[in-house]
Short mmCIF file of C-alpha atoms in Angstrom, two decimals:
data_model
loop_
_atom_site.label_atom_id
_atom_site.label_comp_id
_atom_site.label_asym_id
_atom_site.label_seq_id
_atom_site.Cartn_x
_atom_site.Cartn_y
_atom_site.Cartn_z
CA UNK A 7 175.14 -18.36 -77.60
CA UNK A 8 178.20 -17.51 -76.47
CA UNK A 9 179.80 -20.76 -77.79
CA UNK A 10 180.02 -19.92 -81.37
CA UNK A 11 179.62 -23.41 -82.50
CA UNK A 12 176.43 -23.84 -80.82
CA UNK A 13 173.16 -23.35 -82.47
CA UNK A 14 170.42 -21.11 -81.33
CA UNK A 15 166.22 -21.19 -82.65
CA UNK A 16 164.31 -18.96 -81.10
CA UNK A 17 160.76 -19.03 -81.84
CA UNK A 18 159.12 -15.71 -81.00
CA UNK A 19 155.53 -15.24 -80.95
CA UNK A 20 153.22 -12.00 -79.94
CA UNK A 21 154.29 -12.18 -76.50
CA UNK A 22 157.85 -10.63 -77.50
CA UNK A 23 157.09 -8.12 -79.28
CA UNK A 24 154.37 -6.84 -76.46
CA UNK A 25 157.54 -5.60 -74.71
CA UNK A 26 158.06 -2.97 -77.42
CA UNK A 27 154.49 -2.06 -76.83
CA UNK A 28 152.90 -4.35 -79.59
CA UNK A 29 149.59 -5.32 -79.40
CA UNK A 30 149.08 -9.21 -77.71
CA UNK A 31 147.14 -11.66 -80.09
CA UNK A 32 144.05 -10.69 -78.48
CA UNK A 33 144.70 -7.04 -78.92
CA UNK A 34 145.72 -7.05 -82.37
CA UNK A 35 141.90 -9.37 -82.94
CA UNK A 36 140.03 -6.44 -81.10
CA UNK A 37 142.32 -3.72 -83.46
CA UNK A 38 141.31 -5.45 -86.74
CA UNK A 39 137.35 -5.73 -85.63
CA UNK A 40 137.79 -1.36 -85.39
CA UNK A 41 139.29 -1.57 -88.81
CA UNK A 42 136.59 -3.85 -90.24
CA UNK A 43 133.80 -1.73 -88.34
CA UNK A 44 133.38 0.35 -91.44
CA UNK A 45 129.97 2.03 -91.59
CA UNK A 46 128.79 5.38 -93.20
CA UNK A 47 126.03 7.44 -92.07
CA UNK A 48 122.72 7.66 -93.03
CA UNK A 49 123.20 9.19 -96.55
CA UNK A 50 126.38 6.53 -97.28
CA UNK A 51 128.97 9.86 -97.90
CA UNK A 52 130.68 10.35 -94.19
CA UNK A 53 132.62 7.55 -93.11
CA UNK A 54 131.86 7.47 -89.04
CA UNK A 55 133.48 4.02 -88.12
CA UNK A 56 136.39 2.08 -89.45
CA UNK A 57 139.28 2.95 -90.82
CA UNK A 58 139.61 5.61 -93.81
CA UNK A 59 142.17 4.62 -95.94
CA UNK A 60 141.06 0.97 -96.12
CA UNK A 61 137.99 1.91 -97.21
CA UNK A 62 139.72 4.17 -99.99
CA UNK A 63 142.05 1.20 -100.77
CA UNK A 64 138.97 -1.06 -101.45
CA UNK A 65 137.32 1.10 -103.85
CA UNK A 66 140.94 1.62 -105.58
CA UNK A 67 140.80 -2.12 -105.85
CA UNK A 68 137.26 -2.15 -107.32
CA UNK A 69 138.23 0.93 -110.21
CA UNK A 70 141.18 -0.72 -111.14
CA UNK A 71 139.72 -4.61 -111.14
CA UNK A 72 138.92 -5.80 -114.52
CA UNK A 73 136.18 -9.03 -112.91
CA UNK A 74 134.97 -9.89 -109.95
CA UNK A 75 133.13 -7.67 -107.49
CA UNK A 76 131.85 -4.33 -108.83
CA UNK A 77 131.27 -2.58 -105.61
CA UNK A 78 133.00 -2.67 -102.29
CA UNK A 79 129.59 -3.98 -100.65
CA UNK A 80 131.51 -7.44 -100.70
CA UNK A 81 134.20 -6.33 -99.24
CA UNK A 82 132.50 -4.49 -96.22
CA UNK A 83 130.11 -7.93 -95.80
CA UNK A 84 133.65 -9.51 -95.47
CA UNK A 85 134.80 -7.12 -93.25
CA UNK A 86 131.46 -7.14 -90.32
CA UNK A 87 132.19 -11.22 -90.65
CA UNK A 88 135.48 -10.34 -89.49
CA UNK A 89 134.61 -8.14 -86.95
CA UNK A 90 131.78 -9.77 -85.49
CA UNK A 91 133.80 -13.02 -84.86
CA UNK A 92 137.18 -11.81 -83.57
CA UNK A 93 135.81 -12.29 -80.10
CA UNK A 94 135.39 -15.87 -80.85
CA UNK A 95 138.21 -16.69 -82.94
CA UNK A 96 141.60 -18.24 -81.21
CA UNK A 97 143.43 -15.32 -83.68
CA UNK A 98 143.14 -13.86 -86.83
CA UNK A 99 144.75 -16.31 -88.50
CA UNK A 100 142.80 -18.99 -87.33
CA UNK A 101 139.87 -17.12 -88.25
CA UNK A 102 141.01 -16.45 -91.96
CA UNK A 103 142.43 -20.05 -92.72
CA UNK A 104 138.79 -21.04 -91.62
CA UNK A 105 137.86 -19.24 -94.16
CA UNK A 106 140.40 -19.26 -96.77
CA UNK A 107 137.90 -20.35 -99.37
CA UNK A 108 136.35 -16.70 -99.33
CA UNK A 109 139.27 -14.73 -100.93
CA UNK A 110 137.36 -11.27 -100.58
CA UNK A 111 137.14 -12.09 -96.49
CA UNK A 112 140.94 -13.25 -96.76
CA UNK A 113 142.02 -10.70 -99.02
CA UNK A 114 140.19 -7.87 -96.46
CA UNK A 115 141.96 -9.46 -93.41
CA UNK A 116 144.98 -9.18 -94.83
CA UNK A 117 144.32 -6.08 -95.32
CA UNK A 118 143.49 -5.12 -91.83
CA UNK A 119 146.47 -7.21 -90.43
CA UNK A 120 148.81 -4.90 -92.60
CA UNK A 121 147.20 -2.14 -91.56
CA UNK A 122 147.18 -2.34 -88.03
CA UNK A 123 150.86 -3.92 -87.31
CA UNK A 124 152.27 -0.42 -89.58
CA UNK A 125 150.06 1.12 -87.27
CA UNK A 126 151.40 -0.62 -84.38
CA UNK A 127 154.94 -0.90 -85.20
CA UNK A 128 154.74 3.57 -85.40
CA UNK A 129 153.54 3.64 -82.07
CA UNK A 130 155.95 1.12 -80.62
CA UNK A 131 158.73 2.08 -78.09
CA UNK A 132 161.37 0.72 -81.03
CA UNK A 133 159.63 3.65 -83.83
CA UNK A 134 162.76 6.29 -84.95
CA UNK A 135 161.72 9.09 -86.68
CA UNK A 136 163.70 11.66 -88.17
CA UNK A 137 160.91 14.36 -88.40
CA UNK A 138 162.09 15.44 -85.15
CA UNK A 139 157.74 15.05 -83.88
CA UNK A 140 158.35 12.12 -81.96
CA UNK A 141 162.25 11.65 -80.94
CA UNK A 142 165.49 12.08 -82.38
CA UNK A 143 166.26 8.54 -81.36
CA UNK A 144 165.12 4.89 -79.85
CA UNK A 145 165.68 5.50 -76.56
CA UNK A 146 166.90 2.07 -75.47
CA UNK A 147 167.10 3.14 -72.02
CA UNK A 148 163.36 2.76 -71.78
CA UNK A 149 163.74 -1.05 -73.61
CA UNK A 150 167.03 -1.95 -71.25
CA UNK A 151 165.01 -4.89 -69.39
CA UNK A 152 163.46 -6.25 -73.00
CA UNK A 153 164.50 -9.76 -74.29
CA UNK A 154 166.38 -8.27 -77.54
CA UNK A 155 168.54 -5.77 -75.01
CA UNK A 156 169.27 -9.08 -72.68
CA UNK A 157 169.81 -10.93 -75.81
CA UNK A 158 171.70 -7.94 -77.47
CA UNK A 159 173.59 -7.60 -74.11
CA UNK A 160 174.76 -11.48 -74.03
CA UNK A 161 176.06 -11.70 -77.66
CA UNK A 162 178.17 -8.36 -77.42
CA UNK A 163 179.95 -9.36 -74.30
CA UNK A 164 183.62 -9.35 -74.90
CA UNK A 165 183.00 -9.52 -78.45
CA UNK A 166 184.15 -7.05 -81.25
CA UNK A 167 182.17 -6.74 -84.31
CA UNK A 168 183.11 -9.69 -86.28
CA UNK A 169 182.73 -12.19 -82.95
CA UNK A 170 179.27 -10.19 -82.48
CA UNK A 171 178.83 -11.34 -86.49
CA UNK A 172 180.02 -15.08 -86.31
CA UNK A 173 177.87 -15.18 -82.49
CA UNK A 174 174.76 -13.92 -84.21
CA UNK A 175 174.83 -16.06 -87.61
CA UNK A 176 174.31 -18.92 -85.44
CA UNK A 177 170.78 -18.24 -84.60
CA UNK A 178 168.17 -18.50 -86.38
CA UNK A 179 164.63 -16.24 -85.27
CA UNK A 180 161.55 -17.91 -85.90
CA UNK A 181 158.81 -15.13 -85.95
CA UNK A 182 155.05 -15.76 -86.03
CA UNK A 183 154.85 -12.10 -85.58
CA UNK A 184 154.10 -10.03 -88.91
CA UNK A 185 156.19 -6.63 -87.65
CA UNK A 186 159.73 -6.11 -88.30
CA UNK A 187 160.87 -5.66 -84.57
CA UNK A 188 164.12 -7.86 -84.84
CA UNK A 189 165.32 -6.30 -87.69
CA UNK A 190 164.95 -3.07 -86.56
CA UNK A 191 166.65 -3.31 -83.15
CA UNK A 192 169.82 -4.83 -84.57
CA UNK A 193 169.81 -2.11 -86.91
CA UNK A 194 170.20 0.77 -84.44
CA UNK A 195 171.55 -0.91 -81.25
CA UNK A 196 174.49 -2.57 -83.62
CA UNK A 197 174.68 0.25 -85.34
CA UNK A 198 175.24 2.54 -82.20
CA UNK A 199 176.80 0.23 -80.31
CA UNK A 200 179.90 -0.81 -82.35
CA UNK A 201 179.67 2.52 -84.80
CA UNK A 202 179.13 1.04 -87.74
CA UNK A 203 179.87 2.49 -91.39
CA UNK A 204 176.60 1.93 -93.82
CA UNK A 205 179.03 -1.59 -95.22
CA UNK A 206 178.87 -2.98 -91.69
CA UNK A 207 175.59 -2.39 -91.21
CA UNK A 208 174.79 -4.17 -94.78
CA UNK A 209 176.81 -6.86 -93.68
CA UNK A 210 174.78 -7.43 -90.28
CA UNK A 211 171.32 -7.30 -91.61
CA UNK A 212 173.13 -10.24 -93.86
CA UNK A 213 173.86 -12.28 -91.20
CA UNK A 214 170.72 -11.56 -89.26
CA UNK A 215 168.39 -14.68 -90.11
CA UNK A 216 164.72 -14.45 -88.89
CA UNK A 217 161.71 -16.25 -91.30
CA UNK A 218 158.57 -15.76 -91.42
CA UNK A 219 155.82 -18.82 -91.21
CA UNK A 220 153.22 -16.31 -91.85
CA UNK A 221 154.98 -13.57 -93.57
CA UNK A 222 155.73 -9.93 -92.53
CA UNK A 223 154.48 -6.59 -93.46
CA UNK A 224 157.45 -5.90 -96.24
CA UNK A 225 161.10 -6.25 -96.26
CA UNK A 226 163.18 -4.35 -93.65
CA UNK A 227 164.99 -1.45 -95.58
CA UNK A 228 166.72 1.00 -94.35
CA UNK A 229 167.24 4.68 -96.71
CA UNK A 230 169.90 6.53 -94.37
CA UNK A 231 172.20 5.51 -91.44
CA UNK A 232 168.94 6.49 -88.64
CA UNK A 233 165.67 5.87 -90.76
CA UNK A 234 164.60 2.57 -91.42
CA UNK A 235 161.18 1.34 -93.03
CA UNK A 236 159.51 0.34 -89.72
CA UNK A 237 156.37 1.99 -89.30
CA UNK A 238 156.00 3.60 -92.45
CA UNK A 239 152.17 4.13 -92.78
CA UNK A 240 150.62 1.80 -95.92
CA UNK A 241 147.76 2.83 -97.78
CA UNK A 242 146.70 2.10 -101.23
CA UNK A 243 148.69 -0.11 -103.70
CA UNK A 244 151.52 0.04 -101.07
CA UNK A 245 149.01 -1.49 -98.80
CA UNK A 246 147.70 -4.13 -101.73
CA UNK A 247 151.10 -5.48 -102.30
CA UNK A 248 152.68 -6.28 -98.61
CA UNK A 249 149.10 -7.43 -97.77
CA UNK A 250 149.12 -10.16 -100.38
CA UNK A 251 152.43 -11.78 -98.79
CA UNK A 252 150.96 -12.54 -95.85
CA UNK A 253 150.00 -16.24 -95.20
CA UNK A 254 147.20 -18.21 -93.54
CA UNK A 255 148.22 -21.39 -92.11
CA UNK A 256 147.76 -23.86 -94.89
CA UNK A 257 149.15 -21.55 -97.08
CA UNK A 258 152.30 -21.41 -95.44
CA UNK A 259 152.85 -24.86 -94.90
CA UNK A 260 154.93 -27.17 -97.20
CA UNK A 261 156.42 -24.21 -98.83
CA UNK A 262 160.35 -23.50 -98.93
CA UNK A 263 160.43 -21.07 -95.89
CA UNK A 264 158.88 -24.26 -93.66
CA UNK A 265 161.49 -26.50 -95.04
CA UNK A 266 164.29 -24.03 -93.63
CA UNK A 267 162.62 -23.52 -90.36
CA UNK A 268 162.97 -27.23 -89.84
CA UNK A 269 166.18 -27.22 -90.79
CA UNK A 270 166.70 -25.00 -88.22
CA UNK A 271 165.47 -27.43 -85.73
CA UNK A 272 167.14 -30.39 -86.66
CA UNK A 273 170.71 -28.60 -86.10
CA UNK A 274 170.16 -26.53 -83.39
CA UNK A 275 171.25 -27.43 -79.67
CA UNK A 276 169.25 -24.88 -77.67
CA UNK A 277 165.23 -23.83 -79.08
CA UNK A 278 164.04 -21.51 -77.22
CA UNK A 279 160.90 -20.52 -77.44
CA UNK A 280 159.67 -16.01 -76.67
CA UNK A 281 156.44 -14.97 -76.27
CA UNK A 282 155.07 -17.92 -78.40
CA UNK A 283 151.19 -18.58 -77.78
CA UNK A 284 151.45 -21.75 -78.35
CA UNK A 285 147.93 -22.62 -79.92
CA UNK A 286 147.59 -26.01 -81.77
CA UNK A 287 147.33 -24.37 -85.48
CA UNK A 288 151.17 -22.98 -84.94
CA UNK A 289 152.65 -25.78 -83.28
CA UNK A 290 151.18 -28.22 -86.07
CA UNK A 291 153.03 -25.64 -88.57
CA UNK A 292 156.10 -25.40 -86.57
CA UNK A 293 156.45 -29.10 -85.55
CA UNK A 294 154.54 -31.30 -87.56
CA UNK A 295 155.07 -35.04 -86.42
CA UNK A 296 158.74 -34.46 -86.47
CA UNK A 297 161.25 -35.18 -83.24
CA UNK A 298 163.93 -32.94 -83.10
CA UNK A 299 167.16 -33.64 -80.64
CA UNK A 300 168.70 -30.55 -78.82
CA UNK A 301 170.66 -30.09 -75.54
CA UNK A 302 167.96 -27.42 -74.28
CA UNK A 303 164.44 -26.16 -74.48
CA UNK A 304 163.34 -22.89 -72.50
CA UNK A 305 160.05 -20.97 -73.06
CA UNK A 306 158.47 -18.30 -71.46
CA UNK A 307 154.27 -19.66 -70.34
CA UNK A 308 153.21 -16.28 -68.60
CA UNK A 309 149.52 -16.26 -68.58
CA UNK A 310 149.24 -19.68 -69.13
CA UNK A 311 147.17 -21.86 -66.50
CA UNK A 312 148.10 -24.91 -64.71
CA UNK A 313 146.67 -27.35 -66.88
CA UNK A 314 147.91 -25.24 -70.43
CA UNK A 315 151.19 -25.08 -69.18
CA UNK A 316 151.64 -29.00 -68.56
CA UNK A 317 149.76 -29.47 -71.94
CA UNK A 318 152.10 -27.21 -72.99
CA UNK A 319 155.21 -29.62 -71.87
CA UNK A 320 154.06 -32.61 -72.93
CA UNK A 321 153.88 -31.64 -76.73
CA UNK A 322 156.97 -29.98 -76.23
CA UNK A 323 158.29 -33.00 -74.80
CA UNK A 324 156.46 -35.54 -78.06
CA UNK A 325 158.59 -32.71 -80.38
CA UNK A 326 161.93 -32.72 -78.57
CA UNK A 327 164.47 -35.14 -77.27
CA UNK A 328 167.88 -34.87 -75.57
CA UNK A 329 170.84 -37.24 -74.29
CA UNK A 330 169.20 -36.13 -71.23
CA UNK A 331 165.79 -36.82 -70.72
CA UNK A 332 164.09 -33.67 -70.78
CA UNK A 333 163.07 -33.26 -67.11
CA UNK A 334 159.96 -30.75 -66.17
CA UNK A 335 159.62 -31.25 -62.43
CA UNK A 336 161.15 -29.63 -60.48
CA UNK A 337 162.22 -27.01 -62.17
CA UNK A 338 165.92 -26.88 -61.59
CA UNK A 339 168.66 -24.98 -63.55
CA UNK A 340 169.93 -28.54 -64.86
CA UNK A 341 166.14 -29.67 -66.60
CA UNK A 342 166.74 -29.87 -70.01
CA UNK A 343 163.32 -28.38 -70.75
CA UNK A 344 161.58 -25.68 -68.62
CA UNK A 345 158.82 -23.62 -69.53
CA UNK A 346 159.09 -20.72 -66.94
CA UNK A 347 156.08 -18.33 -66.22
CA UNK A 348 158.00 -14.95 -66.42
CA UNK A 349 158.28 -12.70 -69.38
CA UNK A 350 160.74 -12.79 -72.31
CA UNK A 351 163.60 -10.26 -70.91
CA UNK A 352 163.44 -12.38 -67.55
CA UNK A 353 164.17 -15.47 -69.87
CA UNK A 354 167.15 -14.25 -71.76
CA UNK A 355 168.42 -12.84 -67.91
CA UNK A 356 167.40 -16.27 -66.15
CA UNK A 357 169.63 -18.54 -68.69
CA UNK A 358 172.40 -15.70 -69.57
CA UNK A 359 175.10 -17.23 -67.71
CA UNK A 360 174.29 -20.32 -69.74
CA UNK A 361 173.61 -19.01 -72.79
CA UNK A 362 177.30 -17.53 -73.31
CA UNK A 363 179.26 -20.64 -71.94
#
C-alpha cells in the first residue's frame, strides 16, 4: 500500500467490524430473532416483546398499501419464521435468499437487518454525537489497536494529504457488512488528522471506494464538519426505503456492483481478506469460477478449526494464482498466501512493513 502503483482489495466481512463493537454474524442472527419476537399481551394492545417501532412501521405499511396484505398478521407470521430459525440458519442472509420467494418474510428481514445494524452502528465505539449525551468525540485512543487505525496508520506514514489521497484510491474495500464503519472512520480520523477544510473532506470520501455485495443501510452523509449519518436511528418510511436496498444473495449477483468487484480482483496485486466468514454462499458471490492472479493473499481465520481453515486455503488457492506458487505450509513471511488465526488489527500490524514497500 505504500507503493502507490500497487493495488489493494480488501474484502471485509463481520469479523472487522466486531472490533468497533459490532455484532459477529451470529450475534446480529440472535439480534434480529428479538426484533422478530413481536408478541402483544393477552388483549393484543401492549406490545411486551419485539421491537416497537417495527411493529409501527408495519402497520404504516399496511394503511398506506393499496393490495396485498390487509393486516400485519402476515407480517408477524413472517417475522416468528424468522426468529424461530436464526439458530439454524448459517446467517440471515442465507436464511432470506432461502426464502426469497416469500417477499413479506424478505421484506420483514430486511427490515430487522436495518434496524438492528442503526442500532448497532449507535452503540459502536466509532458513534460521534454532538448532543454532548454520549461524547464530544470518537475517541480513537480506545480503537488504536483496530485494523482501520493500523491501516489508517500505514497509509499516512510520510505522506501529506494528496500522497494519503493517491495511496488510498488504490484500494478498493469489499464489504459484506451492511454498516457504514469505513466511511465513517476516514471521515473523522482524516479529517482530524490532516485538518481538513469541508472541500478536502468531499474530496476524500471521493476517493474512498468500498461496494457493497449486499448493500448498506443508506449512503454515508455527513451535515457538519463532526456529525455524520452513522447511527442515525430509522423508523418508519426512513426505515422502508434503506431496507429495500438491501440484497439477498441471488439478488445481488450478476448486477453492475458484482461486475466492479471483479474488476477489482483481476487488477489487484495484494487481496486481502478482514474478518470475512468465509461461508460458501459469499465466496460463490465473490469468486464465482473465476482465477484471479495477484502477488499476495492474507486473511485473518480466527475461530476457524483445523479442518475449516485448510478448506478454507484450498478454495482460496482454486480462486487465486501467483508467479509464485501460493505456498500454505509453513507459514513463512515469504508464502504468497497465508491465512493467519489472529484478528484483523494483528493482520494489518503483521504485514505493515510489507504493505508500505
Amino acid at each position: 500500500m505504500g507503493n502507490v502503483d500497487r493495488r489493494n482489495v480488501i474484502v471485509v466481512g463481520a469479523g472487522a467490524s466486531k472490533e468497533f463493537n459490532l455484532p459477529t454474524g451470529a450475534e446480529l442472527k440472535s439480534r434480529i430473532a428479538r426484533i422478530c419476537d413481536i408478541r402483544f399481551d393477552d388483549w393484543g394492545s401492549k406490545l411486551i416483546s419485539g421491537d416497537y417501532e417495527i411493529v409501527e412501521t408495519l402497520r404504516a405499511m399496511v394503511r398506506n398499501a393499496s393490495e396485498g396484505a390487509s393486516t400485519i398478521n402476515p407480517y408477524l407470521t413472517a417475522g416468528w419464521q424468522i426468529r424461530d430459525n436464526m439458530p439454524l440458519a448459517p446467517s440471515i442472509d442465507n436464511f432470506l435468499d432461502t426464502h426469497r420467494d416469500n417477499p413479506i418474510l424478505v421484506q420483514f428481514g430486511k427490515l430487522a437487518i436495518a434496524k438492528a445494524i442503526s442500532e448497532a452502528e449507535k452503540a459502536s465505539s466509532l458513534f460521534h454525537s454532538d448532543s454532548g449525551h454520549r461524547r464530544s468525540g470518537i475517541d480513537f485512543n480506545e480503537i488504536r489497536n483496530t485494523w482501520l487505525a493500523q491501516l489508517f496508520g500505514t497509509l499516512v506514514a510520510q505522506r501529506d494529504f494528496n500522497s494519503f489521497l493517491v495511496a488510498l484510491q488504490n484500494i478498493t474495500f469489499v464489504s459484506f457488512n451492511y454498516d457504514r464503519c469505513i466511511h465513517q472512520f476516514f471521515f473523522h480520523a482524516a479529517r482530524q488528522y490532516f485538518s481538513l477544510s469541508d472541500e478536502q473532506v468531499e474530496e476524500m470520501l471521493t476517493v474512498l471506494n468500498i461496494l457493497y455485495p449486499y448493500g448498506s443501510i443508506g449512503d454515508f452523509s455527513w451535515r457538519s464538519s463532526s456529525h455524520t449519518n452513522f447511527g442515525t436511528s430509522l423508523s418508519g418510511e426512513k426505515l422502508v426505503n434503506v431496507s429495500s436496498e438491501l440484497r439477498t444473495f441471488t439478488e445481488g449477483s450478476g448486477t453492475d456492483r458484482m461486475k466492479r468487484i471483479r474488476k477489482s480482483f483481476e487488477q489487484a496485486d495484494v487481496v486481502m481478506f478482514m474478518g470475512f466468514g468465509f461461508l460458501n454462499l459469499n465466496i460463490d458471490l465473490l469468486l464465482g469460477k473465476e482465477i484471479f492472479e495477484v502477488e499476495r493473499v492474507l486473511a485473518t481465520g480466527k475461530g476457524l478449526s483445523t479442518n475449516s481453515r485448510l478448506e478454507v486455503v484450498r478454495e482460496l488457492k482454486e480462486a487465486f494464482v501467483a508467479e509464485n506458487s501460493l505456498v500454505v505450509e509453513p507459514l513463512t513471511v515469504g508464502d504468497s498466501l497465508q491465512v493467519m488465526d489472529c484478528t484483523c488489527g494483528d493482520l494489518v500490524f503483521e504485514f505493515q512493513r510489507f504493505l508500505t514497500n
